[in-house]
PDB file of C-alpha atoms in Angstrom:
ATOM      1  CA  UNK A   1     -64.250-116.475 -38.476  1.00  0.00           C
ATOM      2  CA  UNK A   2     -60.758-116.687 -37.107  1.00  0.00           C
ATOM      3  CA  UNK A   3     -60.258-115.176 -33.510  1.00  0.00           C
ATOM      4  CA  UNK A   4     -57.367-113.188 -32.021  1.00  0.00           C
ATOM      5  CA  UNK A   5     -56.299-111.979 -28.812  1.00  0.00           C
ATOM      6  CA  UNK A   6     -55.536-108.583 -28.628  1.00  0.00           C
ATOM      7  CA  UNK A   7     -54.289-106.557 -25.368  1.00  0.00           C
ATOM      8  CA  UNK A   8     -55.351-103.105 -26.010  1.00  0.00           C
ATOM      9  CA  UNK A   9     -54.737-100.049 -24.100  1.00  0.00           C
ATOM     10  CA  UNK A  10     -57.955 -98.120 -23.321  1.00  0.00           C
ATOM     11  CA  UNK A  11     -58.110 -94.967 -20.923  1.00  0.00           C
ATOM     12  CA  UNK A  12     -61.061 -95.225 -18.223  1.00  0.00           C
ATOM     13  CA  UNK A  13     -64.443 -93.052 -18.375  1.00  0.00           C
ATOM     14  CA  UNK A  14     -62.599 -90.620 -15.413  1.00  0.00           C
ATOM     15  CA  UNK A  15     -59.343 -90.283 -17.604  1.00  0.00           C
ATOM     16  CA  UNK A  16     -57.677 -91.538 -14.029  1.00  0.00           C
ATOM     17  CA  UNK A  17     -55.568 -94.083 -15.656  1.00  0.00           C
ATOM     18  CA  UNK A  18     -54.808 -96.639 -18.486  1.00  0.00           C
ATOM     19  CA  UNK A  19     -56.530-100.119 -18.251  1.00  0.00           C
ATOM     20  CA  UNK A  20     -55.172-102.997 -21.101  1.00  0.00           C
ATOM     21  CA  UNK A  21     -57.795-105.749 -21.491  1.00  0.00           C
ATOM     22  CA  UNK A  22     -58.083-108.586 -23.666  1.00  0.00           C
ATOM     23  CA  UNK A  23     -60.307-108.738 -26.574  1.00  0.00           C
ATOM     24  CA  UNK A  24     -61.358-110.973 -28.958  1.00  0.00           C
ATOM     25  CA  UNK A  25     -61.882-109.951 -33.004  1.00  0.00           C
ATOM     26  CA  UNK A  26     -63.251-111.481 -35.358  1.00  0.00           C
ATOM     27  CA  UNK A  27     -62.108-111.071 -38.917  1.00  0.00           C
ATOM     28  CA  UNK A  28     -63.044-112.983 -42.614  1.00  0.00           C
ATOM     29  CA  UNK A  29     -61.420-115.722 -43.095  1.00  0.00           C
ATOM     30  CA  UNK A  30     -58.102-115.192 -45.361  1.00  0.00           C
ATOM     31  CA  UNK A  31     -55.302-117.790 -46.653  1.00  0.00           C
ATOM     32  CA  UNK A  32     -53.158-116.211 -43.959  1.00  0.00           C
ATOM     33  CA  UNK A  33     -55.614-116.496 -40.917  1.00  0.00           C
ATOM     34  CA  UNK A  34     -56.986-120.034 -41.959  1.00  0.00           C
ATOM     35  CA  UNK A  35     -57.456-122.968 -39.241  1.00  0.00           C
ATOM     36  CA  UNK A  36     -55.369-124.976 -41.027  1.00  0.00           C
ATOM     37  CA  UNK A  37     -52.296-122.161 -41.130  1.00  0.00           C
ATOM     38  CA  UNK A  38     -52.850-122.072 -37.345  1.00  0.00           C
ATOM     39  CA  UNK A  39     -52.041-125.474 -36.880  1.00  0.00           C
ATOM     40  CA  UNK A  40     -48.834-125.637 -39.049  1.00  0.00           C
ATOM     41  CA  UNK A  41     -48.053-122.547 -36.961  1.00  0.00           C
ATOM     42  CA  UNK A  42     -49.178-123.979 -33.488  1.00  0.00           C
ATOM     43  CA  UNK A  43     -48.070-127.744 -33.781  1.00  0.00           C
ATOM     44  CA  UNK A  44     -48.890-130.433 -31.210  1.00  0.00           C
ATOM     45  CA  UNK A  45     -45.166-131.241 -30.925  1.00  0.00           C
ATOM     46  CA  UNK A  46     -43.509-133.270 -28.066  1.00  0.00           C
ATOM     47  CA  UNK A  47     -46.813-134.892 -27.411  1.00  0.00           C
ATOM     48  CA  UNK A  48     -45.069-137.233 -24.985  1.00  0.00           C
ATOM     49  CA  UNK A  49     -43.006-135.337 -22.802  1.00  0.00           C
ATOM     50  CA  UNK A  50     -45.529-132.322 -23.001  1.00  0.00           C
ATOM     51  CA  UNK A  51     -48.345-134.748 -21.336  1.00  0.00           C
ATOM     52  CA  UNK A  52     -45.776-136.357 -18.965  1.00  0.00           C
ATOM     53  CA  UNK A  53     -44.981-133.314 -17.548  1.00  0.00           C
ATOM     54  CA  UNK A  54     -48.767-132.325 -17.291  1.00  0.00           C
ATOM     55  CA  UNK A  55     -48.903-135.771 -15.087  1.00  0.00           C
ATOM     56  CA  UNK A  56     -46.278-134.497 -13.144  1.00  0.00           C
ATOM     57  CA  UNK A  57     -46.552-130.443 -12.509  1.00  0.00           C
ATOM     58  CA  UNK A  58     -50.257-129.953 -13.392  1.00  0.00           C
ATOM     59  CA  UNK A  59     -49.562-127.337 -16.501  1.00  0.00           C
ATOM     60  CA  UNK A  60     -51.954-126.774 -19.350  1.00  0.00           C
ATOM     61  CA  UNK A  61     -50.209-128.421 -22.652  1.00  0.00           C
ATOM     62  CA  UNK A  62     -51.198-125.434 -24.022  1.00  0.00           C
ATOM     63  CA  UNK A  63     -49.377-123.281 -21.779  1.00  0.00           C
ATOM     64  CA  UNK A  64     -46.290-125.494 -22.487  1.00  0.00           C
ATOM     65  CA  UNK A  65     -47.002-125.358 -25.955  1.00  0.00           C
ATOM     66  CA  UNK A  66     -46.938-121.804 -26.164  1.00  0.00           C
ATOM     67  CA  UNK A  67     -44.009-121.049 -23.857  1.00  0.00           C
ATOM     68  CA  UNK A  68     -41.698-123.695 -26.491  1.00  0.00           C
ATOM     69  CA  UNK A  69     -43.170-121.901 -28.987  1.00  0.00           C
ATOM     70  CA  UNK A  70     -42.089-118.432 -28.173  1.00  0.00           C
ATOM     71  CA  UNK A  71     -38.716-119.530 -26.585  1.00  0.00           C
ATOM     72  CA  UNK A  72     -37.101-121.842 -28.907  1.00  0.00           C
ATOM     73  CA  UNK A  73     -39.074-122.195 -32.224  1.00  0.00           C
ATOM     74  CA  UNK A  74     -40.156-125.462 -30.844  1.00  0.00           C
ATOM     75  CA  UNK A  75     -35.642-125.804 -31.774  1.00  0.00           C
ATOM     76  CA  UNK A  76     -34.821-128.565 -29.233  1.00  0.00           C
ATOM     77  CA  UNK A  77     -31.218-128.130 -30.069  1.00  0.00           C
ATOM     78  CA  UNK A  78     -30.910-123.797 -29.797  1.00  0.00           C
ATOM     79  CA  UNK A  79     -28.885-121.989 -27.590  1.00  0.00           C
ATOM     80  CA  UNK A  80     -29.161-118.401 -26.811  1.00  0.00           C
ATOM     81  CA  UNK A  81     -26.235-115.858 -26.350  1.00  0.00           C
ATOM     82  CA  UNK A  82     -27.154-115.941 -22.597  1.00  0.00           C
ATOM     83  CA  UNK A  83     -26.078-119.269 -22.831  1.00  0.00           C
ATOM     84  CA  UNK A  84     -30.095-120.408 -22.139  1.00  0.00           C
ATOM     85  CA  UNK A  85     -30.411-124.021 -23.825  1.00  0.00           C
ATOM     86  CA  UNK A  86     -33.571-126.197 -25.093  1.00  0.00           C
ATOM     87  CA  UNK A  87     -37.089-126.257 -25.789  1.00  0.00           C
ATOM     88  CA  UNK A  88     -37.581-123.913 -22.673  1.00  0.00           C
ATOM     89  CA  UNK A  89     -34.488-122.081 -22.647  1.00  0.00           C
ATOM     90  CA  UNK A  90     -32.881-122.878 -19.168  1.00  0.00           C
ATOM     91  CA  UNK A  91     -29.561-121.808 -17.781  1.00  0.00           C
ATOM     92  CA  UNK A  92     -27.510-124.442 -16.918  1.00  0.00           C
ATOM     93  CA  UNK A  93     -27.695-122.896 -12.914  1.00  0.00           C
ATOM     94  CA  UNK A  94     -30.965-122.924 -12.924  1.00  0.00           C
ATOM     95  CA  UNK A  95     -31.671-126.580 -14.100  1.00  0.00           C
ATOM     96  CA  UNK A  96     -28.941-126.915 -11.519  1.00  0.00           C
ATOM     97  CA  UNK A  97     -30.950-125.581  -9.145  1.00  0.00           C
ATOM     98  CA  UNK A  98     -34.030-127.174 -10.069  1.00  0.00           C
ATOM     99  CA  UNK A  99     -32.430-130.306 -10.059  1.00  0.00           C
ATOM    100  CA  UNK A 100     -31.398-129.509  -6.029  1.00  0.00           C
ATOM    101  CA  UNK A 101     -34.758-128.856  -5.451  1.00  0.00           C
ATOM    102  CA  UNK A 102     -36.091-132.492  -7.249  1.00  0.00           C
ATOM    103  CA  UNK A 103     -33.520-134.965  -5.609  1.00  0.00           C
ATOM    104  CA  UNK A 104     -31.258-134.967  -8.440  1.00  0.00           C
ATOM    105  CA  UNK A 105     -27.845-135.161 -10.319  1.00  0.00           C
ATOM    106  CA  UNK A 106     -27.031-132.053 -11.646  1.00  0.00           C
ATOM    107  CA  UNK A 107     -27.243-132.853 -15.730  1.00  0.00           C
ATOM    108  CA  UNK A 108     -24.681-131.670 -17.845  1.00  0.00           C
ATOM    109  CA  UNK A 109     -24.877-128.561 -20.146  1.00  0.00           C
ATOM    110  CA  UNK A 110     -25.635-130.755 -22.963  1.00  0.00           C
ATOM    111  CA  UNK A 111     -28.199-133.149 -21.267  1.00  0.00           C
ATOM    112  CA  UNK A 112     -30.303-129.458 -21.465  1.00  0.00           C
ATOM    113  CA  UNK A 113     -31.133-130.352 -25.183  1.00  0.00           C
ATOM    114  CA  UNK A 114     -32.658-133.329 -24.549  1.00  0.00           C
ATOM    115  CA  UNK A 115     -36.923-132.967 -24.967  1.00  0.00           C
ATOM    116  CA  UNK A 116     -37.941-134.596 -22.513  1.00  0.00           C
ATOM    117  CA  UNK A 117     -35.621-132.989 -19.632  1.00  0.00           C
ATOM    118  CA  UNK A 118     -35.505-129.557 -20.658  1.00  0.00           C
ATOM    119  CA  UNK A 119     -39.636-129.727 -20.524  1.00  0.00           C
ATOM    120  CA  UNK A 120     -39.758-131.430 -17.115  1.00  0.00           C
ATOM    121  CA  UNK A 121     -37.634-129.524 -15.770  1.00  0.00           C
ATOM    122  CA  UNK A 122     -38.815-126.122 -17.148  1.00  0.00           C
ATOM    123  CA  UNK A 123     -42.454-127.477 -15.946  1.00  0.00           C
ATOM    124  CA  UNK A 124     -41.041-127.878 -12.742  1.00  0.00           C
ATOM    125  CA  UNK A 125     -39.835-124.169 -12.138  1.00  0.00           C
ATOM    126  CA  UNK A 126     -42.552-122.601 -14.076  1.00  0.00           C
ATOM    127  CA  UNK A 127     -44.997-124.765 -11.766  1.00  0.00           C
ATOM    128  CA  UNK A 128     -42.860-123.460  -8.606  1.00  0.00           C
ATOM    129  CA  UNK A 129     -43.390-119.702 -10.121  1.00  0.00           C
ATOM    130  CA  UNK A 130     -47.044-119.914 -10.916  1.00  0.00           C
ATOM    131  CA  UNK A 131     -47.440-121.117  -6.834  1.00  0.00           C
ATOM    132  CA  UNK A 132     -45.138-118.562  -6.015  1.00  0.00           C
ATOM    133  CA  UNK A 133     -46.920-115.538  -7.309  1.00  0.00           C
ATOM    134  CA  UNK A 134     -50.563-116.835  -7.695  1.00  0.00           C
ATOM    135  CA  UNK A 135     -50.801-116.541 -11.373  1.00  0.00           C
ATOM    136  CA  UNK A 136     -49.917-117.985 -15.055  1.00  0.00           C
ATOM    137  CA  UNK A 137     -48.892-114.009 -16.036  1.00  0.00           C
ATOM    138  CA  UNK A 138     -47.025-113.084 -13.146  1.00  0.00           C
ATOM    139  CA  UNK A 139     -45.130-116.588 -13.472  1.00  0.00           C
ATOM    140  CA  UNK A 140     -44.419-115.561 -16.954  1.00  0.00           C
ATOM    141  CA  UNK A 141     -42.789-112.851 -16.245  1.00  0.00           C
ATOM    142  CA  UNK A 142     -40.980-114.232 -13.793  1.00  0.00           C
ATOM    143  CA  UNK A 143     -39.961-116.990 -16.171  1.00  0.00           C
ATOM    144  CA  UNK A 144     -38.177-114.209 -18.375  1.00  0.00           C
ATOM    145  CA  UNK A 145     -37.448-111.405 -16.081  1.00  0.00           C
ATOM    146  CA  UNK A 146     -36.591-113.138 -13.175  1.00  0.00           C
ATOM    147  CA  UNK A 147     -38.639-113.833 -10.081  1.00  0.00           C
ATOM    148  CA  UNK A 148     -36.202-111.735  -8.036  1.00  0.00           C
ATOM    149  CA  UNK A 149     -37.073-108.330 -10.294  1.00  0.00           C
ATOM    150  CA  UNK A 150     -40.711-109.354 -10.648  1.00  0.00           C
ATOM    151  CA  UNK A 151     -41.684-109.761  -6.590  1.00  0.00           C
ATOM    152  CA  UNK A 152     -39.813-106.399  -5.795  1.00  0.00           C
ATOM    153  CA  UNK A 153     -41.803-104.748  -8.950  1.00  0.00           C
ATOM    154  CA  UNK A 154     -44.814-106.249  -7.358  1.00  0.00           C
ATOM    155  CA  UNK A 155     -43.931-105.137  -3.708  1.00  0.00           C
ATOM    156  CA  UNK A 156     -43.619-101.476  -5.188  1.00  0.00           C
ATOM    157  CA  UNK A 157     -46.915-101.873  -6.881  1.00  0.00           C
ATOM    158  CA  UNK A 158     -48.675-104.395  -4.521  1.00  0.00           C
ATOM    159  CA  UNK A 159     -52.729-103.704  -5.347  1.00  0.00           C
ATOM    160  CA  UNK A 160     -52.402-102.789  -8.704  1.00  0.00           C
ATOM    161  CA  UNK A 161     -54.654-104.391 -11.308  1.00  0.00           C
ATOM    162  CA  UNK A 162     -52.714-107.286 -13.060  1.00  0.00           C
ATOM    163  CA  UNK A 163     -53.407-105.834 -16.344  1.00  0.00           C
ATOM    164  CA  UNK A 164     -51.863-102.681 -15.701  1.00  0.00           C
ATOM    165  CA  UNK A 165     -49.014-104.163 -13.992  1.00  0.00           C
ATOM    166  CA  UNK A 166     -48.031-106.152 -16.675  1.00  0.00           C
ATOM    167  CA  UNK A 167     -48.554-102.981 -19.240  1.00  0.00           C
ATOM    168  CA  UNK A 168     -46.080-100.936 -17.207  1.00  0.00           C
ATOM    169  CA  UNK A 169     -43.351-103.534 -16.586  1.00  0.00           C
ATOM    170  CA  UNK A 170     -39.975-101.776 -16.790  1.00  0.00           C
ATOM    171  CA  UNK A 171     -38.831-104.785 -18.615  1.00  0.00           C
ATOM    172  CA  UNK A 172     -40.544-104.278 -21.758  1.00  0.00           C
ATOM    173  CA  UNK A 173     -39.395-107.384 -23.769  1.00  0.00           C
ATOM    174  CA  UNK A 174     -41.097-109.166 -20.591  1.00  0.00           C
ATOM    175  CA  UNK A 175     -44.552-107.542 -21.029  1.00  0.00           C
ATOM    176  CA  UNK A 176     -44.481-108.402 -24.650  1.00  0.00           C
ATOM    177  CA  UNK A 177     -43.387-111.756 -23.534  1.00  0.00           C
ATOM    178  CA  UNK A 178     -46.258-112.318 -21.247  1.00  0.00           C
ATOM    179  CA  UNK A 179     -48.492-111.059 -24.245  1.00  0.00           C
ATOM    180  CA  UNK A 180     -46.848-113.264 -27.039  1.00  0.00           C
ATOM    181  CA  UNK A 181     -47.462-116.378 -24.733  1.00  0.00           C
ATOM    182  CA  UNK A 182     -50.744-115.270 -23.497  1.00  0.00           C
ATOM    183  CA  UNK A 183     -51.927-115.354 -27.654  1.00  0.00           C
ATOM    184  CA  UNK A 184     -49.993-118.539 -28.359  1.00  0.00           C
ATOM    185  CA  UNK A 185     -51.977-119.972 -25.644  1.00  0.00           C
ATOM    186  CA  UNK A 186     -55.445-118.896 -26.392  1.00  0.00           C
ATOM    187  CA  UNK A 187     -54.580-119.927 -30.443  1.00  0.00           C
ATOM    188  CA  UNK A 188     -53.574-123.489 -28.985  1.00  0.00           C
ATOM    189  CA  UNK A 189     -56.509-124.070 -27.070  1.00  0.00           C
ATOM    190  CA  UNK A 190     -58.946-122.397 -29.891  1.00  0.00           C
ATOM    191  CA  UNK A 191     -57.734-124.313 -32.228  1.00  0.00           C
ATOM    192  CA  UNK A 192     -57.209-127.853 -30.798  1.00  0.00           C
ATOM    193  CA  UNK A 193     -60.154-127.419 -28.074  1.00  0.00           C
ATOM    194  CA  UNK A 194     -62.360-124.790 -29.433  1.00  0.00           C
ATOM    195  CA  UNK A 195     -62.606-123.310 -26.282  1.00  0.00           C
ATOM    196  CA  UNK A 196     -59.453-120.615 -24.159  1.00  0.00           C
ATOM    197  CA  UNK A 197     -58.910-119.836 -21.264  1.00  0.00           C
ATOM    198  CA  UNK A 198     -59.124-115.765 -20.835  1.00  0.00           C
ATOM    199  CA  UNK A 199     -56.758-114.195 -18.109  1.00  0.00           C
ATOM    200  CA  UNK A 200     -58.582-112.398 -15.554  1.00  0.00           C
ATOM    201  CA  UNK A 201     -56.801-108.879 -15.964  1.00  0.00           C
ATOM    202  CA  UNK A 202     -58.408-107.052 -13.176  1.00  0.00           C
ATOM    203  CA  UNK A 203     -57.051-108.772 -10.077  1.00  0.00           C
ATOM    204  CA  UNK A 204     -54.614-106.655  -7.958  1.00  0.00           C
ATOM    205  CA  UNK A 205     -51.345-107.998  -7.716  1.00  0.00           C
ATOM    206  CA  UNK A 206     -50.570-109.403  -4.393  1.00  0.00           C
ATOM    207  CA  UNK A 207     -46.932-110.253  -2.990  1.00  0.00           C
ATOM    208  CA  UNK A 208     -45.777-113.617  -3.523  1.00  0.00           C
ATOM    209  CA  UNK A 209     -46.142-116.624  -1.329  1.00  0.00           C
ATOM    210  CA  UNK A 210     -42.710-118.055   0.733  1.00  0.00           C
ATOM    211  CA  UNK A 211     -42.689-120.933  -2.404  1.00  0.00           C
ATOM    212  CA  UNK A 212     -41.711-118.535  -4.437  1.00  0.00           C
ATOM    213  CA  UNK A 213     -38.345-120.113  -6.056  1.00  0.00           C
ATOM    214  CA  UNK A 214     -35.374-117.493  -5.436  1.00  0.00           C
ATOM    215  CA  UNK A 215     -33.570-118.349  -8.768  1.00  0.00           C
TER     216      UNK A 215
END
């Protein structure tokens, strides 16, 4: 059987109000849907520096994985017209910033294609976001909306149910985002683990914690 994540929208027994959950379906296996097809599609790729910045910021590979995945193309040497570089797709001020925040040289624009310090130090701010806000989603969007935009969505909406938060982001490339990820995620750890971790969609929103990076 091959299994896919699916957020689906789904209106309550009252009619008060749209819920999105997760699902799981199950469908025969094809040529297109095979095990093998999600492996070529979902490669274990910068094993090293993917692991090493586990060590170091405590992120799921897969989560790193998946994030490279739906950034770059797993394209170490891509640049955006936003001028975001790398596996992760940082802004040069923000892995400025980052690099404040660790002790450390600012590294040139180019040094931003380089593997293994694009990944540690997109680990490190994604790391900083997911204390910040109390969740992997909520850092997600704050990865690609901006953490600024996200907390003041959230302190309009504090107490909503994550699921419908995310649903009803004004930013809708960054609810898709969240989604994309959120599959490439649960694929990964299917796949290579044959077990995923499933997002818990019904826990309000709360405002964000004083760690909360403000870049």
């Amino acid at each position: 059987r091959d299994v896919r994540l699916q957020w689906r929208a789904r209106r309550s027994a009252t009619g008060d109000d749209d819920r999105v959950r997760v699902s799981v379906r199950s469908r025969r296996p094809s040529a297109d849907t095979s095990k093998g097809l999600k492996r070529r599609r979902h490669p274990l790729i910068f094993g090293r520096e993917v692991r090493e910045a586990h060590r170091l910021y405590g992120l799921a590979p897969s989560l790193t994985l998946a994030l490279i995945r739906t950034e770059s193309a797993y394209q170490s040497d891509i640049m955006s017209a936003s001028n975001a570089r790398g596996l992760m797709q940082l802004l040069p001020a923000t892995a400025n910033k980052v690099a404040a925040a660790m002790g450390e040289h600012e590294p040139g624009a180019l040094a931003l294609f380089s593997p293994s310090l694009n990944i540690r130090y997109g680990n490190w701010y994604l790391a900083a976001l997911v204390e910040g806000f109390g969740s992997v989603e909520l850092a997600l969007a704050g990865y690609n909306g901006g953490p600024y935009n996200i907390k003041s969505l959230i302190l309009a909406k504090e107490g909503l149910p994550l699921d419908i938060f995310i649903e009803t982001l004004s930013f809708e490339e960054t609810s898709l985002y969240v989604k994309r990820i959120t599959e490439s995620r649960y694929i990964y750890e299917m796949v290579y683990l044959g077990r995923a971790r499933l997002p818990e969609l019904t826990v309000p929103v709360r405002a964000p914690g004083p760690s909360l990076p403000g870049f």
